[in-house]
Amino acid sequence: MRKRPSRAVAPALAASALFLAAGCSASPAEPSSRAGHTRPAAASASATQDAGQPLAVAAAPEAAATSTAVARPGAPGGRAHRAALKVTSYDSKTRRAVISPVGEGGSGGKGTQPPSSSPSPSAGNSAEPHGTAVGDVIASAPAPGAPDGLLAKVTDVIGESGEGTEVQTAPTTLDALLGDDDAKGSVPVDPASFDIERLLPDVQVSWAKAGDVHVGPGGAKVPIGSLRIDVGAKVATAPGAPASASASVSGFVQVAPDVDFSYGGDAAGSGPGAAYLGVSGDWDARWAVKGRAAASAQPRRVPFAKLHADPVLQVGPIPVVVNLDLTCYFQIGADGTVTLDVEQRLKGDFKAGGAFGPARGWTPVDESHMTSSPVRTSVSAAGRVKAALGAEASVGLYGAVGVTADLAPYLRGEAAGSVGATTTTGSAVKTDATASGAWALYGGVDLTGTLRMQLSIFGTPVFQRAIPLGALNREWKLADGHV
């Protein structure tokens, strides 16, 4: 079982996990900016579906925290349905699970028959007292021994005990449950549902959800559904420089993330005709770099927070567990000569994930629109420096990583000759410069990532190697000068 960090008092921090899985080229087909839009509260998904209608996709209600769906592919009436069963325990090494009726198991109580709406077992399979049979496909929300949820097929019914029915399972894919149904939706992530591990002392969190607000540093005001991470840290002093010349990084990132999920069934029963998994959201950040960083051949990366969440999407009757992980970091590369005093504000939105179509297979999706402005810029001496505040993120299903992405918004400064220049922005732009030479300051975004073969959990063809997302870069000039 994966070891979880302890739950922090500011769970919304984990939402940040989602934000940096973003990309960076705005989509012309749909507006990128979501500024001013109210984030609706997620509605509960119905356990039933009108004929011919897509399955509803919504955040699973708290009452469904241990919900289970069962399908019996190939059997009459074997479509996925919400079952009055739960996974009492699971052993990931042996792949054995204990299944019991809801409200029983673990207490020595006797099992009962499932509701009459449960499908009959197919010919050749003996129905067990708890309604579990060979061939059943089970999808469960997080359960004891299965913190990432469970998606499995029953290959053998071992026996009964006071705990429930013990079964042997094997891996399976979502198409065994979803079949030829269609489902599509985006669900806001509850900021109270994340685990947080702080890796540096000066990391603070603010978050807000309906009816519950945690106020962080300086009385930060965070919109409902968002979280904010503030960080401040020192960077090693450049060789030969006085202690006062060491660099520091400070700032915050604020994000309101959604999980995006879609599935399009193939009537021929040969797997999905379409699929998508990703994250999107609004993003606001303000951060600063000050001082002279040490010279280094490779940029120095310093992680400052790790986040994890397992939001459960209710896709019709099926609990689909999405696993979200994020490592937030700052990174500085420099030649040890330039001294900076720079602050930048960035706002925008993002979308990142993987999309499947039968003609192209799995392809990356990366969209973003960001705007930035220098709040304060100062460059002195000659040389180069690049500082990023970014994150490595992964998105998967039932414990299988499907998409990884590394989004790194950055500041880049360079100066030639003997230069000292300062620019301030506000009601008026003012630049003061001394000596001779030229300087420039740039903002930018780097995006790299990978599609993993575990996305085959949708039931799509397995590719034999990880597929790089490629390297995406956007850069814009913030300020420059010639003296």
Short mmCIF file of C-alpha atoms in Angstrom, two decimals:
data_model
loop_
_atom_site.label_atom_id
_atom_site.label_comp_id
_atom_site.label_asym_id
_atom_site.label_seq_id
_atom_site.Cartn_x
_atom_site.Cartn_y
_atom_site.Cartn_z
CA MET A 1 0.00 0.00 0.00
CA ARG A 2 1.24 3.45 -0.83
CA LYS A 3 2.21 5.45 2.22
CA ARG A 4 0.23 8.67 2.46
CA PRO A 5 1.51 11.88 4.00
CA SER A 6 -0.46 13.04 6.97
CA ARG A 7 -3.52 15.11 6.19
CA ALA A 8 -2.77 18.80 6.66
CA VAL A 9 -5.13 21.30 8.17
CA ALA A 10 -5.22 23.01 4.79
CA PRO A 11 -6.33 20.21 2.49
CA ALA A 12 -6.93 22.52 -0.41
CA LEU A 13 -3.25 22.61 -0.99
CA ALA A 14 -3.60 19.45 -2.89
CA ALA A 15 -5.70 21.14 -5.42
CA SER A 16 -2.55 22.82 -6.48
CA ALA A 17 -1.44 19.49 -7.47
CA LEU A 18 -3.66 19.72 -10.37
CA PHE A 19 -2.88 23.09 -11.68
CA LEU A 20 0.62 22.52 -12.90
CA ALA A 21 -0.24 19.63 -15.08
CA ALA A 22 -1.12 22.35 -17.56
CA GLY A 23 0.01 23.06 -21.09
CA CYS A 24 0.72 26.22 -22.89
CA SER A 25 -0.87 26.88 -26.26
CA ALA A 26 -4.32 28.44 -26.25
CA SER A 27 -7.04 26.49 -28.03
CA PRO A 28 -8.73 28.51 -30.80
CA ALA A 29 -11.81 26.31 -30.64
CA GLU A 30 -12.89 27.24 -27.13
CA PRO A 31 -12.21 30.26 -24.93
CA SER A 32 -9.39 29.65 -22.50
CA SER A 33 -10.19 32.24 -19.88
CA ARG A 34 -12.66 31.29 -17.19
CA ALA A 35 -12.26 34.49 -15.22
CA GLY A 36 -15.46 35.60 -13.58
CA HIS A 37 -17.18 32.25 -14.02
CA THR A 38 -18.74 30.81 -10.89
CA ARG A 39 -17.61 27.28 -10.10
CA PRO A 40 -20.83 25.28 -9.66
CA ALA A 41 -21.20 22.80 -6.87
CA ALA A 42 -20.96 19.27 -8.20
CA ALA A 43 -24.26 17.42 -8.32
CA SER A 44 -24.68 13.78 -7.41
CA ALA A 45 -24.81 11.37 -10.31
CA SER A 46 -27.83 9.16 -10.62
CA ALA A 47 -27.40 5.42 -10.38
CA THR A 48 -29.68 4.96 -13.35
CA GLN A 49 -29.53 6.15 -16.91
CA ASP A 50 -32.23 7.03 -19.39
CA ALA A 51 -32.05 4.93 -22.51
CA GLY A 52 -29.82 6.50 -25.13
CA GLN A 53 -28.63 9.24 -22.75
CA PRO A 54 -24.96 9.72 -21.77
CA LEU A 55 -23.98 8.69 -18.27
CA ALA A 56 -23.83 11.59 -15.82
CA VAL A 57 -20.36 12.49 -14.51
CA ALA A 58 -20.24 14.20 -11.10
CA ALA A 59 -18.38 14.18 -7.83
CA ALA A 60 -19.34 11.10 -5.84
CA PRO A 61 -21.51 12.07 -2.84
CA GLU A 62 -20.12 11.37 0.61
CA ALA A 63 -22.65 8.57 1.03
CA ALA A 64 -20.93 6.80 -1.88
CA ALA A 65 -17.49 6.92 -0.29
CA THR A 66 -17.45 3.10 -0.26
CA SER A 67 -19.68 2.59 -3.30
CA THR A 68 -19.21 -0.36 -5.62
CA ALA A 69 -20.43 -1.09 -9.14
CA VAL A 70 -20.68 -4.58 -10.61
CA ALA A 71 -21.08 -5.74 -14.21
CA ARG A 72 -21.35 -9.25 -15.63
CA PRO A 73 -20.21 -8.88 -19.26
CA GLY A 74 -21.84 -11.30 -21.68
CA ALA A 75 -24.70 -12.17 -19.32
CA PRO A 76 -28.33 -11.14 -19.90
CA GLY A 77 -28.90 -7.93 -17.95
CA GLY A 78 -25.21 -7.82 -17.13
CA ARG A 79 -24.73 -4.08 -17.55
CA ALA A 80 -22.98 -2.17 -14.78
CA HIS A 81 -25.21 -1.35 -11.84
CA ARG A 82 -24.71 0.07 -8.37
CA ALA A 83 -24.44 -2.91 -6.03
CA ALA A 84 -25.25 -3.14 -2.33
CA LEU A 85 -21.75 -4.54 -1.85
CA LYS A 86 -18.45 -3.19 -0.56
CA VAL A 87 -14.81 -4.23 -0.69
CA THR A 88 -14.11 -5.12 2.94
CA SER A 89 -10.40 -5.78 2.33
CA TYR A 90 -7.92 -6.26 -0.52
CA ASP A 91 -4.40 -7.73 -0.73
CA SER A 92 -2.50 -6.16 -3.63
CA LYS A 93 0.15 -8.91 -3.58
CA THR A 94 -2.21 -11.87 -3.96
CA ARG A 95 -5.00 -9.85 -5.63
CA ARG A 96 -7.50 -11.40 -3.25
CA ALA A 97 -10.46 -9.36 -2.05
CA VAL A 98 -13.23 -9.86 0.48
CA ILE A 99 -16.64 -8.65 -0.67
CA SER A 100 -19.55 -8.16 1.72
CA PRO A 101 -22.98 -6.54 1.70
CA VAL A 102 -23.06 -2.86 2.66
CA GLY A 103 -23.52 -2.55 6.41
CA GLU A 104 -22.01 -5.96 7.04
CA GLY A 105 -18.57 -7.53 6.92
CA GLY A 106 -15.95 -7.05 9.58
CA SER A 107 -18.59 -7.57 12.26
CA GLY A 108 -19.17 -11.27 11.86
CA GLY A 109 -22.65 -10.68 10.50
CA LYS A 110 -24.25 -13.04 8.02
CA GLY A 111 -24.40 -12.10 4.39
CA THR A 112 -27.65 -11.33 2.60
CA GLN A 113 -28.80 -11.58 -0.95
CA PRO A 114 -28.25 -8.51 -3.17
CA PRO A 115 -31.21 -6.46 -4.36
CA SER A 116 -33.49 -8.09 -6.91
CA SER A 117 -32.26 -5.61 -9.52
CA SER A 118 -28.92 -7.46 -9.60
CA PRO A 119 -28.39 -9.40 -12.82
CA SER A 120 -28.68 -13.14 -12.79
CA PRO A 121 -25.45 -15.12 -13.07
CA SER A 122 -24.55 -16.35 -16.51
CA ALA A 123 -24.83 -20.04 -17.30
CA GLY A 124 -22.06 -22.09 -15.77
CA ASN A 125 -21.42 -19.65 -12.90
CA SER A 126 -22.81 -20.44 -9.49
CA ALA A 127 -24.15 -17.40 -7.67
CA GLU A 128 -22.61 -16.99 -4.24
CA PRO A 129 -24.71 -16.05 -1.20
CA HIS A 130 -23.27 -12.52 -1.33
CA GLY A 131 -24.04 -12.14 -5.03
CA THR A 132 -20.42 -12.42 -6.22
CA ALA A 133 -19.59 -14.82 -9.06
CA VAL A 134 -16.77 -15.68 -11.42
CA GLY A 135 -16.79 -13.22 -14.31
CA ASP A 136 -18.07 -10.27 -12.31
CA VAL A 137 -16.26 -6.97 -12.94
CA ILE A 138 -16.01 -4.82 -9.82
CA ALA A 139 -15.25 -1.08 -9.52
CA SER A 140 -14.84 0.23 -5.99
CA ALA A 141 -14.08 3.55 -4.35
CA PRO A 142 -11.00 3.55 -2.07
CA ALA A 143 -11.22 0.63 0.36
CA PRO A 144 -9.02 -1.07 3.00
CA GLY A 145 -5.94 -2.33 1.17
CA ALA A 146 -6.93 -0.45 -2.00
CA PRO A 147 -6.35 3.27 -1.25
CA ASP A 148 -6.42 4.08 -4.99
CA GLY A 149 -9.72 2.27 -5.52
CA LEU A 150 -10.15 -1.12 -7.15
CA LEU A 151 -11.00 -2.14 -10.72
CA ALA A 152 -10.86 -5.93 -11.07
CA LYS A 153 -12.46 -9.06 -12.50
CA VAL A 154 -13.44 -12.01 -10.31
CA THR A 155 -11.62 -15.15 -11.50
CA ASP A 156 -12.44 -17.46 -8.60
CA VAL A 157 -14.75 -17.54 -5.60
CA ILE A 158 -12.61 -18.93 -2.76
CA GLY A 159 -15.11 -19.17 0.06
CA GLU A 160 -17.28 -17.57 2.74
CA SER A 161 -16.42 -16.24 6.17
CA GLY A 162 -17.86 -13.89 8.73
CA GLU A 163 -16.12 -11.07 6.85
CA GLY A 164 -17.81 -11.83 3.53
CA THR A 165 -16.97 -13.62 0.29
CA GLU A 166 -13.27 -14.06 -0.49
CA VAL A 167 -12.52 -13.90 -4.22
CA GLN A 168 -9.49 -14.07 -6.47
CA THR A 169 -9.26 -11.14 -8.88
CA ALA A 170 -7.31 -10.13 -11.97
CA PRO A 171 -6.77 -6.72 -13.59
CA THR A 172 -9.38 -5.50 -16.05
CA THR A 173 -10.26 -2.31 -17.92
CA LEU A 174 -13.02 0.30 -17.76
CA ASP A 175 -14.63 -0.72 -21.04
CA ALA A 176 -15.73 -3.95 -19.32
CA LEU A 177 -17.98 -1.75 -17.15
CA LEU A 178 -18.84 1.12 -19.49
CA GLY A 179 -19.39 -0.99 -22.60
CA ASP A 180 -21.00 1.05 -25.37
CA ASP A 181 -22.17 3.86 -23.05
CA ASP A 182 -20.99 7.46 -23.38
CA ALA A 183 -19.89 9.71 -20.54
CA LYS A 184 -18.35 13.17 -20.37
CA GLY A 185 -17.90 15.73 -17.63
CA SER A 186 -15.64 18.02 -15.61
CA VAL A 187 -15.77 17.94 -11.82
CA PRO A 188 -14.26 20.54 -9.46
CA VAL A 189 -11.87 19.02 -6.93
CA ASP A 190 -12.88 19.52 -3.31
CA PRO A 191 -9.98 21.42 -1.71
CA ALA A 192 -10.62 19.51 1.54
CA SER A 193 -9.82 16.13 -0.04
CA PHE A 194 -6.03 16.34 -0.36
CA ASP A 195 -3.04 15.15 1.61
CA ILE A 196 -0.11 17.54 1.92
CA GLU A 197 3.55 17.01 2.74
CA ARG A 198 5.59 20.17 3.26
CA LEU A 199 9.23 19.74 2.28
CA LEU A 200 10.50 23.17 3.38
CA PRO A 201 9.79 25.07 6.59
CA ASP A 202 8.43 28.24 5.00
CA VAL A 203 5.48 26.76 3.07
CA GLN A 204 2.03 28.08 4.00
CA VAL A 205 -1.42 27.21 2.71
CA SER A 206 -4.70 29.06 2.30
CA TRP A 207 -7.87 27.52 0.91
CA ALA A 208 -11.61 27.97 0.71
CA LYS A 209 -14.59 25.76 0.06
CA ALA A 210 -18.28 26.36 0.63
CA GLY A 211 -18.82 26.86 4.33
CA ASP A 212 -15.17 26.42 5.29
CA VAL A 213 -12.27 28.87 4.88
CA HIS A 214 -8.66 28.65 6.04
CA VAL A 215 -6.82 31.97 6.01
CA GLY A 216 -3.09 31.83 5.38
CA PRO A 217 -0.28 34.39 5.42
CA GLY A 218 -1.17 38.05 5.50
CA GLY A 219 -4.91 37.32 5.61
CA ALA A 220 -4.83 36.01 2.04
CA LYS A 221 -8.27 35.98 0.42
CA VAL A 222 -8.84 32.84 -1.64
CA PRO A 223 -11.86 32.35 -3.95
CA ILE A 224 -14.23 29.47 -3.15
CA GLY A 225 -12.91 26.20 -4.57
CA SER A 226 -9.31 27.43 -4.72
CA LEU A 227 -6.16 26.96 -2.74
CA ARG A 228 -3.06 29.08 -2.41
CA ILE A 229 0.48 27.93 -1.62
CA ASP A 230 3.01 30.49 -0.37
CA VAL A 231 6.71 29.62 -0.33
CA GLY A 232 9.90 31.42 0.58
CA ALA A 233 13.39 29.91 0.45
CA LYS A 234 17.06 30.79 0.17
CA VAL A 235 19.31 29.62 -2.65
CA ALA A 236 23.01 28.87 -2.17
CA THR A 237 25.35 31.85 -2.21
CA ALA A 238 27.45 32.30 -5.34
CA PRO A 239 31.14 31.40 -4.85
CA GLY A 240 33.10 34.45 -3.73
CA ALA A 241 29.97 36.49 -3.06
CA PRO A 242 29.14 37.98 0.34
CA ALA A 243 26.39 36.28 2.36
CA SER A 244 24.06 39.17 1.60
CA ALA A 245 24.31 38.38 -2.11
CA SER A 246 22.69 34.92 -1.86
CA ALA A 247 19.51 34.52 -3.91
CA SER A 248 16.01 33.98 -2.54
CA VAL A 249 12.73 32.89 -4.07
CA SER A 250 9.32 33.83 -2.72
CA GLY A 251 5.77 33.96 -3.95
CA PHE A 252 2.46 32.11 -4.20
CA VAL A 253 0.45 29.98 -6.58
CA GLN A 254 -3.36 29.90 -6.45
CA VAL A 255 -5.36 27.30 -8.37
CA ALA A 256 -8.93 26.03 -8.79
CA PRO A 257 -8.67 22.62 -10.47
CA ASP A 258 -11.15 20.34 -12.25
CA VAL A 259 -10.84 16.68 -13.25
CA ASP A 260 -11.91 16.09 -16.87
CA PHE A 261 -13.16 12.63 -17.89
CA SER A 262 -14.83 11.29 -21.00
CA TYR A 263 -15.54 7.92 -22.60
CA GLY A 264 -17.24 7.06 -25.88
CA GLY A 265 -18.34 3.46 -26.29
CA ASP A 266 -17.91 1.50 -29.50
CA ALA A 267 -21.12 -0.25 -30.55
CA ALA A 268 -19.01 -3.05 -32.06
CA GLY A 269 -17.79 -3.91 -28.57
CA SER A 270 -14.12 -3.65 -29.53
CA GLY A 271 -13.20 -1.10 -26.85
CA PRO A 272 -13.86 2.63 -26.56
CA GLY A 273 -14.24 4.76 -29.64
CA ALA A 274 -12.97 7.77 -27.69
CA ALA A 275 -11.54 8.55 -24.25
CA TYR A 276 -10.00 11.45 -22.35
CA LEU A 277 -8.41 11.99 -18.94
CA GLY A 278 -6.92 15.26 -17.75
CA VAL A 279 -7.05 18.28 -15.48
CA SER A 280 -7.90 21.93 -16.04
CA GLY A 281 -8.42 25.04 -13.99
CA ASP A 282 -7.81 28.70 -13.25
CA TRP A 283 -4.38 29.81 -12.16
CA ASP A 284 -3.00 32.93 -10.47
CA ALA A 285 0.59 33.38 -9.27
CA ARG A 286 2.92 36.10 -8.08
CA TRP A 287 6.55 35.37 -7.30
CA ALA A 288 9.92 37.05 -6.96
CA VAL A 289 13.62 36.26 -7.33
CA LYS A 290 16.16 38.42 -5.54
CA GLY A 291 19.95 38.27 -5.26
CA ARG A 292 22.79 36.48 -7.04
CA ALA A 293 22.48 32.72 -7.51
CA ALA A 294 25.45 30.37 -7.53
CA ALA A 295 27.00 29.32 -10.81
CA SER A 296 26.06 25.77 -11.83
CA ALA A 297 26.32 23.58 -14.91
CA GLN A 298 22.80 22.24 -14.27
CA PRO A 299 19.86 24.22 -12.86
CA ARG A 300 19.24 23.46 -9.20
CA ARG A 301 15.74 22.07 -8.48
CA VAL A 302 14.37 22.31 -4.92
CA PRO A 303 10.98 20.59 -4.19
CA PHE A 304 8.93 22.35 -1.51
CA ALA A 305 5.59 20.46 -1.34
CA LYS A 306 4.08 17.10 -2.32
CA LEU A 307 0.34 16.74 -2.78
CA HIS A 308 -1.97 13.77 -3.32
CA ALA A 309 -5.70 13.34 -3.89
CA ASP A 310 -8.01 10.49 -4.92
CA PRO A 311 -11.24 12.22 -6.03
CA VAL A 312 -14.01 9.76 -6.86
CA LEU A 313 -16.08 10.54 -9.94
CA GLN A 314 -19.54 8.99 -10.12
CA VAL A 315 -19.89 7.99 -13.78
CA GLY A 316 -23.49 6.81 -13.83
CA PRO A 317 -23.46 3.94 -11.30
CA ILE A 318 -19.68 3.48 -11.51
CA PRO A 319 -17.20 4.98 -9.01
CA VAL A 320 -14.13 6.02 -11.04
CA VAL A 321 -11.15 6.82 -8.80
CA VAL A 322 -8.78 9.45 -10.20
CA ASN A 323 -5.30 9.64 -8.65
CA LEU A 324 -3.61 13.04 -8.61
CA ASP A 325 -0.03 13.66 -7.50
CA LEU A 326 2.01 16.85 -7.61
CA THR A 327 5.47 17.87 -6.54
CA CYS A 328 5.88 21.66 -6.42
CA TYR A 329 9.40 23.02 -6.83
CA PHE A 330 11.48 26.05 -7.63
CA GLN A 331 14.53 25.87 -9.88
CA ILE A 332 17.36 28.32 -10.53
CA GLY A 333 20.14 28.17 -13.10
CA ALA A 334 22.71 30.97 -13.25
CA ASP A 335 26.30 31.82 -14.15
CA GLY A 336 26.89 33.37 -10.73
CA THR A 337 27.35 36.94 -11.98
CA VAL A 338 23.94 38.53 -12.60
CA THR A 339 22.09 40.06 -9.65
CA LEU A 340 18.30 40.22 -9.95
CA ASP A 341 15.48 41.87 -8.06
CA VAL A 342 12.42 40.76 -10.03
CA GLU A 343 8.76 40.23 -9.26
CA GLN A 344 6.23 38.87 -11.75
CA ARG A 345 2.42 38.34 -11.77
CA LEU A 346 0.88 35.61 -13.96
CA LYS A 347 -2.80 34.78 -14.46
CA GLY A 348 -4.64 32.43 -16.78
CA ASP A 349 -6.04 28.95 -17.18
CA PHE A 350 -4.85 25.57 -18.35
CA LYS A 351 -5.81 22.13 -19.59
CA ALA A 352 -3.64 19.02 -19.89
CA GLY A 353 -4.28 15.34 -20.46
CA GLY A 354 -4.43 12.51 -22.95
CA ALA A 355 -7.10 11.91 -25.61
CA PHE A 356 -7.81 8.66 -27.48
CA GLY A 357 -9.31 8.20 -30.94
CA PRO A 358 -9.27 5.04 -33.07
CA ALA A 359 -7.45 6.74 -35.95
CA ARG A 360 -4.64 8.44 -34.00
CA GLY A 361 -4.51 6.44 -30.78
CA TRP A 362 -3.46 8.37 -27.68
CA THR A 363 -2.38 11.98 -28.20
CA PRO A 364 -1.48 14.73 -25.73
CA VAL A 365 -3.77 17.67 -25.01
CA ASP A 366 -2.18 20.86 -23.72
CA GLU A 367 -3.92 24.21 -23.75
CA SER A 368 -3.29 27.35 -21.77
CA HIS A 369 -3.57 31.08 -21.90
CA MET A 370 -1.49 33.12 -19.50
CA THR A 371 -0.77 36.80 -19.18
CA SER A 372 2.04 38.29 -17.14
CA SER A 373 3.40 41.65 -16.11
CA PRO A 374 6.60 42.67 -14.35
CA VAL A 375 5.79 44.29 -11.05
CA ARG A 376 9.44 45.14 -10.44
CA THR A 377 12.58 44.40 -12.44
CA SER A 378 16.22 45.07 -11.71
CA VAL A 379 19.23 43.54 -13.49
CA SER A 380 22.86 44.36 -12.77
CA ALA A 381 26.28 43.11 -13.91
CA ALA A 382 26.75 40.89 -16.96
CA GLY A 383 25.56 37.31 -17.30
CA ARG A 384 22.48 35.08 -17.36
CA VAL A 385 19.95 33.63 -14.91
CA LYS A 386 16.75 31.58 -15.25
CA ALA A 387 14.41 30.87 -12.33
CA ALA A 388 11.26 28.73 -12.46
CA LEU A 389 8.40 28.04 -10.05
CA GLY A 390 6.83 24.84 -11.34
CA ALA A 391 5.48 21.38 -10.62
CA GLU A 392 5.66 17.78 -11.75
CA ALA A 393 2.17 16.29 -11.85
CA SER A 394 0.63 12.92 -12.65
CA VAL A 395 -2.95 11.87 -13.34
CA GLY A 396 -4.15 8.27 -13.37
CA LEU A 397 -6.99 5.89 -12.62
CA TYR A 398 -7.21 3.26 -9.86
CA GLY A 399 -3.50 3.61 -9.03
CA ALA A 400 -2.21 3.41 -12.63
CA VAL A 401 -0.40 6.59 -13.75
CA GLY A 402 -1.65 7.69 -17.16
CA VAL A 403 -0.30 11.19 -17.82
CA THR A 404 2.69 13.01 -16.34
CA ALA A 405 3.45 16.67 -16.99
CA ASP A 406 5.99 19.22 -15.82
CA LEU A 407 4.87 22.84 -16.07
CA ALA A 408 7.49 25.47 -15.27
CA PRO A 409 6.59 29.17 -15.54
CA TYR A 410 9.88 31.07 -15.39
CA LEU A 411 11.76 34.36 -15.38
CA ARG A 412 14.88 34.72 -17.49
CA GLY A 413 17.29 37.63 -17.28
CA GLU A 414 20.44 38.45 -19.22
CA ALA A 415 22.80 41.41 -19.28
CA ALA A 416 25.87 42.39 -21.30
CA GLY A 417 28.52 44.95 -20.50
CA SER A 418 28.48 46.88 -17.26
CA VAL A 419 24.82 47.46 -16.53
CA GLY A 420 22.55 48.54 -13.71
CA ALA A 421 18.90 49.00 -14.71
CA THR A 422 15.62 49.13 -12.81
CA THR A 423 12.06 49.19 -14.18
CA THR A 424 8.86 49.72 -12.19
CA THR A 425 5.32 49.37 -13.50
CA GLY A 426 2.04 50.78 -12.28
CA SER A 427 0.28 53.96 -13.27
CA ALA A 428 3.47 54.90 -15.10
CA VAL A 429 6.44 52.90 -16.34
CA LYS A 430 9.80 54.21 -15.18
CA THR A 431 13.29 52.90 -15.99
CA ASP A 432 16.54 54.08 -14.36
CA ALA A 433 19.84 52.82 -15.79
CA THR A 434 23.52 53.45 -15.24
CA ALA A 435 26.81 52.50 -16.95
CA SER A 436 26.78 51.05 -20.47
CA GLY A 437 25.47 47.88 -22.04
CA ALA A 438 22.14 46.14 -22.61
CA TRP A 439 19.80 44.04 -20.51
CA ALA A 440 16.55 42.14 -21.00
CA LEU A 441 14.07 40.25 -18.86
CA TYR A 442 11.70 37.56 -20.17
CA GLY A 443 8.76 35.60 -18.82
CA GLY A 444 7.95 32.17 -20.16
CA VAL A 445 6.44 28.72 -19.69
CA ASP A 446 8.09 25.35 -20.33
CA LEU A 447 5.97 22.20 -20.59
CA THR A 448 7.21 18.64 -20.88
CA GLY A 449 5.52 15.36 -20.10
CA THR A 450 4.69 11.80 -21.04
CA LEU A 451 1.71 9.61 -21.90
CA ARG A 452 2.05 6.32 -20.03
CA MET A 453 0.95 2.92 -21.26
CA GLN A 454 -1.26 2.59 -18.17
CA LEU A 455 -3.86 4.67 -20.01
CA SER A 456 -4.77 1.30 -21.53
CA ILE A 457 -6.95 0.98 -18.41
CA PHE A 458 -9.68 2.51 -20.58
CA GLY A 459 -9.53 -0.67 -22.69
CA THR A 460 -7.62 0.95 -25.54
CA PRO A 461 -4.77 -0.80 -27.40
CA VAL A 462 -1.60 -1.05 -25.32
CA PHE A 463 1.39 0.87 -26.62
CA GLN A 464 4.74 -0.60 -25.73
CA ARG A 465 6.56 2.53 -24.65
CA ALA A 466 5.92 5.86 -23.02
CA ILE A 467 5.03 8.61 -25.50
CA PRO A 468 6.70 11.99 -24.83
CA LEU A 469 4.44 15.01 -24.94
CA GLY A 470 7.31 16.89 -26.50
CA ALA A 471 8.85 20.11 -25.29
CA LEU A 472 6.59 23.15 -25.45
CA ASN A 473 7.85 26.66 -24.80
CA ARG A 474 6.34 30.12 -24.85
CA GLU A 475 8.36 33.20 -23.96
CA TRP A 476 7.58 36.89 -23.89
CA LYS A 477 9.65 39.98 -23.13
CA LEU A 478 8.86 41.73 -19.87
CA ALA A 479 11.36 44.58 -20.03
CA ASP A 480 14.65 45.56 -21.65
CA GLY A 481 17.00 48.50 -22.00
CA HIS A 482 20.04 49.93 -23.77
CA VAL A 483 22.29 52.49 -22.15
#
